[in-house]
Amino acid sequence: MASDRRIAVLSSHLRTTTASSSELSDVSISYCAAAGDGVAAAGEEEEEGGGKEKGCVFCMITRGESPAFKLYEDDICLCILDSNPLTYGHSLIIPKCHYPALEATPPPVIAAMCSNVPFLSSAIMKATNCDSFNFLANNGLAAGQVIFHTHFHIIPRKSGDKLWPSKSFRRRPIEWNQETIGLVNCVKENLYPPSCGTSTNGGSAVLKDL
């Protein structure tokens, strides 16, 4: 029953007809800040453990101060339609507390957000008649993050939609050389301090792990 209710709520919001201003009480209409300003503002008025950011549109949505098409809500997060979608049904999962980036977001919050992905993506794909979706996060300015409040994208896809043509990605086989070994060692050193007993010395050991 809960699943049917979520799909019904989702379907009721995924509409293309023009509505009056009174009907758009749940429509997101603004951004948090320009990308450069978002970084500077990320620490302002943030409460310990994740609070609400005064100028952040996602925080304004969670407070009910800014409209958005809400598809789903629980104690930890919201799922809303993106106000500037890449595809029909493009949605966002956002935590109710303000965290400017993934690395600043507590693992339990990320886990709670991710736990909603299977049923939300399924409902969104059914409502949009899609058979696939992209699940991604733009984390940081260089990665295209515009609103500096952690969020995940669910982007419905159809075969042949040409949103991201495969030829646009220039992928090459990884090279088994000292540069790659150095990269693996460097990542492991950042993951595991030397006191943990993890050895990062010697290329042969790294190659075995690969």
mmCIF file of C-alpha atoms in Angstrom:
data_model
loop_
_atom_site.group_PDB
_atom_site.id
_atom_site.type_symbol
_atom_site.label_atom_id
_atom_site.label_comp_id
_atom_site.label_asym_id
_atom_site.label_seq_id
_atom_site.Cartn_x
_atom_site.Cartn_y
_atom_site.Cartn_z
ATOM 1 C CA MET A 1 0.000 0.000 0.000
ATOM 2 C CA ALA A 2 2.820 2.406 0.868
ATOM 3 C CA SER A 3 4.428 1.764 -2.509
ATOM 4 C CA ASP A 4 1.154 2.404 -4.341
ATOM 5 C CA ARG A 5 0.675 5.631 -2.413
ATOM 6 C CA ARG A 6 4.164 6.863 -3.332
ATOM 7 C CA ILE A 7 3.579 6.127 -7.020
ATOM 8 C CA ALA A 8 0.199 7.889 -6.883
ATOM 9 C CA VAL A 9 1.738 10.971 -5.278
ATOM 10 C CA LEU A 10 4.562 10.951 -7.814
ATOM 11 C CA SER A 11 2.201 10.632 -10.763
ATOM 12 C CA SER A 12 0.042 13.494 -9.512
ATOM 13 C CA HIS A 13 3.026 15.852 -9.604
ATOM 14 C CA LEU A 14 4.499 14.769 -12.947
ATOM 15 C CA ARG A 15 2.284 16.904 -15.154
ATOM 16 C CA THR A 16 2.973 19.243 -18.049
ATOM 17 C CA THR A 17 -0.200 21.320 -17.998
ATOM 18 C CA THR A 18 0.018 25.010 -17.163
ATOM 19 C CA ALA A 19 -1.149 25.839 -13.660
ATOM 20 C CA SER A 20 -2.108 29.068 -11.955
ATOM 21 C CA SER A 21 0.146 30.585 -9.302
ATOM 22 C CA SER A 22 -2.095 29.231 -6.555
ATOM 23 C CA GLU A 23 -1.671 25.712 -7.951
ATOM 24 C CA LEU A 24 2.114 26.036 -7.965
ATOM 25 C CA SER A 25 2.519 26.048 -4.195
ATOM 26 C CA ASP A 26 4.888 23.097 -4.530
ATOM 27 C CA VAL A 27 7.041 24.321 -7.416
ATOM 28 C CA SER A 28 10.732 25.133 -6.928
ATOM 29 C CA ILE A 29 11.470 28.441 -8.634
ATOM 30 C CA SER A 30 14.870 29.663 -7.472
ATOM 31 C CA TYR A 31 18.467 28.668 -6.873
ATOM 32 C CA CYS A 32 20.500 28.911 -3.682
ATOM 33 C CA ALA A 33 23.201 31.189 -5.076
ATOM 34 C CA ALA A 34 25.618 31.506 -7.919
ATOM 35 C CA ALA A 35 28.223 28.763 -7.848
ATOM 36 C CA GLY A 36 30.970 31.038 -6.589
ATOM 37 C CA ASP A 37 28.780 32.595 -3.915
ATOM 38 C CA GLY A 38 27.558 29.182 -2.798
ATOM 39 C CA VAL A 39 31.015 28.142 -1.633
ATOM 40 C CA ALA A 40 31.459 31.280 0.386
ATOM 41 C CA ALA A 41 28.030 30.999 1.947
ATOM 42 C CA ALA A 42 28.292 27.335 2.830
ATOM 43 C CA GLY A 43 29.405 27.916 6.410
ATOM 44 C CA GLU A 44 27.079 30.778 7.274
ATOM 45 C CA GLU A 45 24.527 30.193 10.022
ATOM 46 C CA GLU A 46 25.087 26.432 9.922
ATOM 47 C CA GLU A 47 24.141 24.631 13.095
ATOM 48 C CA GLU A 48 26.317 21.908 14.577
ATOM 49 C CA GLY A 49 25.421 18.511 13.144
ATOM 50 C CA GLY A 50 23.651 20.025 10.140
ATOM 51 C CA GLY A 51 21.277 22.940 10.359
ATOM 52 C CA LYS A 52 19.445 25.239 7.999
ATOM 53 C CA GLU A 53 21.229 27.675 5.692
ATOM 54 C CA LYS A 54 19.442 31.033 5.499
ATOM 55 C CA GLY A 55 20.075 31.664 1.798
ATOM 56 C CA CYS A 56 19.907 28.055 0.577
ATOM 57 C CA VAL A 57 16.882 27.260 -1.575
ATOM 58 C CA PHE A 58 16.842 23.624 -0.435
ATOM 59 C CA CYS A 59 16.740 24.734 3.203
ATOM 60 C CA MET A 60 13.984 27.173 2.273
ATOM 61 C CA ILE A 61 12.059 24.301 0.695
ATOM 62 C CA THR A 62 12.396 22.139 3.816
ATOM 63 C CA ARG A 63 11.163 25.072 5.933
ATOM 64 C CA GLY A 64 8.206 25.600 3.614
ATOM 65 C CA GLU A 65 9.458 29.039 2.559
ATOM 66 C CA SER A 66 10.118 28.164 -1.089
ATOM 67 C CA PRO A 67 7.823 26.051 -3.308
ATOM 68 C CA ALA A 68 8.810 22.724 -4.834
ATOM 69 C CA PHE A 69 7.110 19.726 -6.412
ATOM 70 C CA LYS A 70 7.541 17.281 -3.526
ATOM 71 C CA LEU A 71 7.419 13.631 -4.520
ATOM 72 C CA TYR A 72 8.404 12.054 -1.228
ATOM 73 C CA GLU A 73 9.327 13.078 2.312
ATOM 74 C CA ASP A 74 10.530 11.347 5.458
ATOM 75 C CA ASP A 75 12.331 12.412 8.626
ATOM 76 C CA ILE A 76 15.718 12.697 6.898
ATOM 77 C CA CYS A 77 15.173 13.772 3.326
ATOM 78 C CA LEU A 78 12.936 15.042 0.544
ATOM 79 C CA CYS A 79 12.572 14.039 -3.073
ATOM 80 C CA ILE A 80 11.534 16.869 -5.390
ATOM 81 C CA LEU A 81 11.367 17.553 -9.110
ATOM 82 C CA ASP A 82 14.363 19.484 -10.427
ATOM 83 C CA SER A 83 13.266 23.002 -11.369
ATOM 84 C CA ASN A 84 15.485 22.907 -14.477
ATOM 85 C CA PRO A 85 15.267 19.256 -15.551
ATOM 86 C CA LEU A 86 17.564 17.547 -18.017
ATOM 87 C CA THR A 87 14.799 15.053 -18.789
ATOM 88 C CA TYR A 88 11.107 14.703 -17.975
ATOM 89 C CA GLY A 89 10.901 13.542 -14.355
ATOM 90 C CA HIS A 90 14.452 14.608 -13.400
ATOM 91 C CA SER A 91 14.321 14.565 -9.590
ATOM 92 C CA LEU A 92 16.505 15.401 -6.606
ATOM 93 C CA ILE A 93 16.960 13.727 -3.234
ATOM 94 C CA ILE A 94 18.010 16.281 -0.618
ATOM 95 C CA PRO A 95 18.667 15.981 3.126
ATOM 96 C CA LYS A 96 16.554 18.200 5.347
ATOM 97 C CA CYS A 97 19.628 19.376 7.252
ATOM 98 C CA HIS A 98 22.172 21.544 5.484
ATOM 99 C CA TYR A 99 25.481 19.995 4.444
ATOM 100 C CA PRO A 100 27.388 21.845 1.699
ATOM 101 C CA ALA A 101 28.979 18.763 0.125
ATOM 102 C CA LEU A 102 29.131 14.975 0.337
ATOM 103 C CA GLU A 103 32.300 14.925 2.414
ATOM 104 C CA ALA A 104 30.563 17.106 5.014
ATOM 105 C CA THR A 105 27.463 14.901 5.131
ATOM 106 C CA PRO A 106 27.294 12.271 7.913
ATOM 107 C CA PRO A 107 27.323 8.666 6.612
ATOM 108 C CA PRO A 108 23.965 7.851 8.279
ATOM 109 C CA VAL A 109 22.332 10.705 6.350
ATOM 110 C CA ILE A 110 23.835 9.529 3.054
ATOM 111 C CA ALA A 111 22.731 5.977 3.866
ATOM 112 C CA ALA A 112 19.188 7.145 4.548
ATOM 113 C CA MET A 113 19.106 9.055 1.253
ATOM 114 C CA CYS A 114 20.474 6.107 -0.717
ATOM 115 C CA SER A 115 18.049 3.681 0.898
ATOM 116 C CA ASN A 116 15.224 5.563 -0.844
ATOM 117 C CA VAL A 117 16.753 5.303 -4.310
ATOM 118 C CA PRO A 118 15.338 1.873 -5.314
ATOM 119 C CA PHE A 119 11.660 2.643 -4.754
ATOM 120 C CA LEU A 120 11.876 6.301 -5.811
ATOM 121 C CA SER A 121 13.704 5.500 -9.054
ATOM 122 C CA SER A 122 11.257 2.691 -9.791
ATOM 123 C CA ALA A 123 8.279 4.992 -9.300
ATOM 124 C CA ILE A 124 9.846 7.767 -11.372
ATOM 125 C CA MET A 125 10.688 5.399 -14.244
ATOM 126 C CA LYS A 126 7.143 4.008 -14.265
ATOM 127 C CA ALA A 127 5.599 7.487 -14.184
ATOM 128 C CA THR A 128 7.789 8.700 -17.068
ATOM 129 C CA ASN A 129 7.676 5.490 -19.118
ATOM 130 C CA CYS A 130 11.440 5.150 -18.922
ATOM 131 C CA ASP A 131 13.493 1.987 -18.664
ATOM 132 C CA SER A 132 16.690 3.446 -17.185
ATOM 133 C CA PHE A 133 18.027 6.291 -15.065
ATOM 134 C CA ASN A 134 21.247 8.017 -14.102
ATOM 135 C CA PHE A 135 21.991 8.393 -10.405
ATOM 136 C CA LEU A 136 24.652 10.981 -9.683
ATOM 137 C CA ALA A 137 25.939 13.780 -7.482
ATOM 138 C CA ASN A 138 27.732 16.900 -8.669
ATOM 139 C CA ASN A 139 30.109 17.463 -5.786
ATOM 140 C CA GLY A 140 32.145 20.667 -5.892
ATOM 141 C CA LEU A 141 32.409 23.609 -8.257
ATOM 142 C CA ALA A 142 34.535 21.843 -10.895
ATOM 143 C CA ALA A 143 32.039 18.952 -10.953
ATOM 144 C CA GLY A 144 29.163 21.283 -11.776
ATOM 145 C CA GLN A 145 27.619 21.707 -8.325
ATOM 146 C CA VAL A 146 25.435 24.822 -8.353
ATOM 147 C CA ILE A 147 23.501 24.529 -5.104
ATOM 148 C CA PHE A 148 25.891 23.881 -2.234
ATOM 149 C CA HIS A 149 23.568 21.650 -0.274
ATOM 150 C CA THR A 150 24.190 17.925 -0.710
ATOM 151 C CA HIS A 151 21.803 16.340 -3.203
ATOM 152 C CA PHE A 152 21.490 13.349 -5.516
ATOM 153 C CA HIS A 153 20.045 13.407 -9.022
ATOM 154 C CA ILE A 154 17.705 10.763 -10.421
ATOM 155 C CA ILE A 155 17.551 11.374 -14.180
ATOM 156 C CA PRO A 156 15.102 9.164 -16.119
ATOM 157 C CA ARG A 157 16.510 7.880 -19.417
ATOM 158 C CA LYS A 158 15.136 6.325 -22.586
ATOM 159 C CA SER A 159 17.039 4.523 -25.297
ATOM 160 C CA GLY A 160 18.123 6.970 -27.982
ATOM 161 C CA ASP A 161 17.453 10.116 -25.934
ATOM 162 C CA LYS A 162 21.012 11.307 -26.717
ATOM 163 C CA LEU A 163 21.280 13.174 -23.438
ATOM 164 C CA TRP A 164 24.882 12.057 -23.052
ATOM 165 C CA PRO A 165 26.050 10.354 -26.264
ATOM 166 C CA SER A 166 28.545 7.621 -25.417
ATOM 167 C CA LYS A 167 31.041 9.032 -27.914
ATOM 168 C CA SER A 168 31.286 12.184 -25.785
ATOM 169 C CA PHE A 169 33.189 10.202 -23.156
ATOM 170 C CA ARG A 170 36.853 9.631 -23.904
ATOM 171 C CA ARG A 171 37.692 6.495 -21.955
ATOM 172 C CA ARG A 172 40.961 4.661 -22.300
ATOM 173 C CA PRO A 173 42.247 1.466 -20.682
ATOM 174 C CA ILE A 174 44.129 2.107 -17.449
ATOM 175 C CA GLU A 175 47.895 1.794 -17.771
ATOM 176 C CA TRP A 176 49.816 -0.494 -15.403
ATOM 177 C CA ASN A 177 52.692 1.853 -14.692
ATOM 178 C CA GLN A 178 54.352 3.661 -11.805
ATOM 179 C CA GLU A 179 51.987 6.610 -12.099
ATOM 180 C CA THR A 180 48.971 4.352 -11.564
ATOM 181 C CA ILE A 181 50.698 2.518 -8.724
ATOM 182 C CA GLY A 182 51.539 5.867 -7.134
ATOM 183 C CA LEU A 183 47.892 6.920 -7.399
ATOM 184 C CA VAL A 184 46.700 3.718 -5.687
ATOM 185 C CA ASN A 185 49.294 4.135 -2.933
ATOM 186 C CA CYS A 186 48.349 7.778 -2.405
ATOM 187 C CA VAL A 187 44.630 6.967 -2.106
ATOM 188 C CA LYS A 188 45.352 4.149 0.352
ATOM 189 C CA GLU A 189 47.555 6.429 2.448
ATOM 190 C CA ASN A 190 44.666 8.868 2.713
ATOM 191 C CA LEU A 191 42.238 6.075 3.575
ATOM 192 C CA TYR A 192 44.400 4.243 6.068
ATOM 193 C CA PRO A 193 46.885 6.089 8.324
ATOM 194 C CA PRO A 194 50.216 4.254 8.772
ATOM 195 C CA SER A 195 49.259 3.469 12.388
ATOM 196 C CA CYS A 196 46.540 1.138 11.081
ATOM 197 C CA GLY A 197 49.199 -1.252 9.850
ATOM 198 C CA THR A 198 48.278 -0.993 6.185
ATOM 199 C CA SER A 199 51.352 -1.188 4.019
ATOM 200 C CA THR A 200 51.484 0.953 0.902
ATOM 201 C CA ASN A 201 55.115 0.263 0.092
ATOM 202 C CA GLY A 202 56.089 -1.717 -2.945
ATOM 203 C CA GLY A 203 54.484 -1.783 -6.336
ATOM 204 C CA SER A 204 54.106 -5.544 -6.447
ATOM 205 C CA ALA A 205 51.715 -5.623 -3.472
ATOM 206 C CA VAL A 206 49.588 -2.908 -5.085
ATOM 207 C CA LEU A 207 49.441 -4.786 -8.379
ATOM 208 C CA LYS A 208 48.142 -7.865 -6.580
ATOM 209 C CA ASP A 209 45.341 -5.770 -5.066
ATOM 210 C CA LEU A 210 44.447 -4.424 -8.490
#
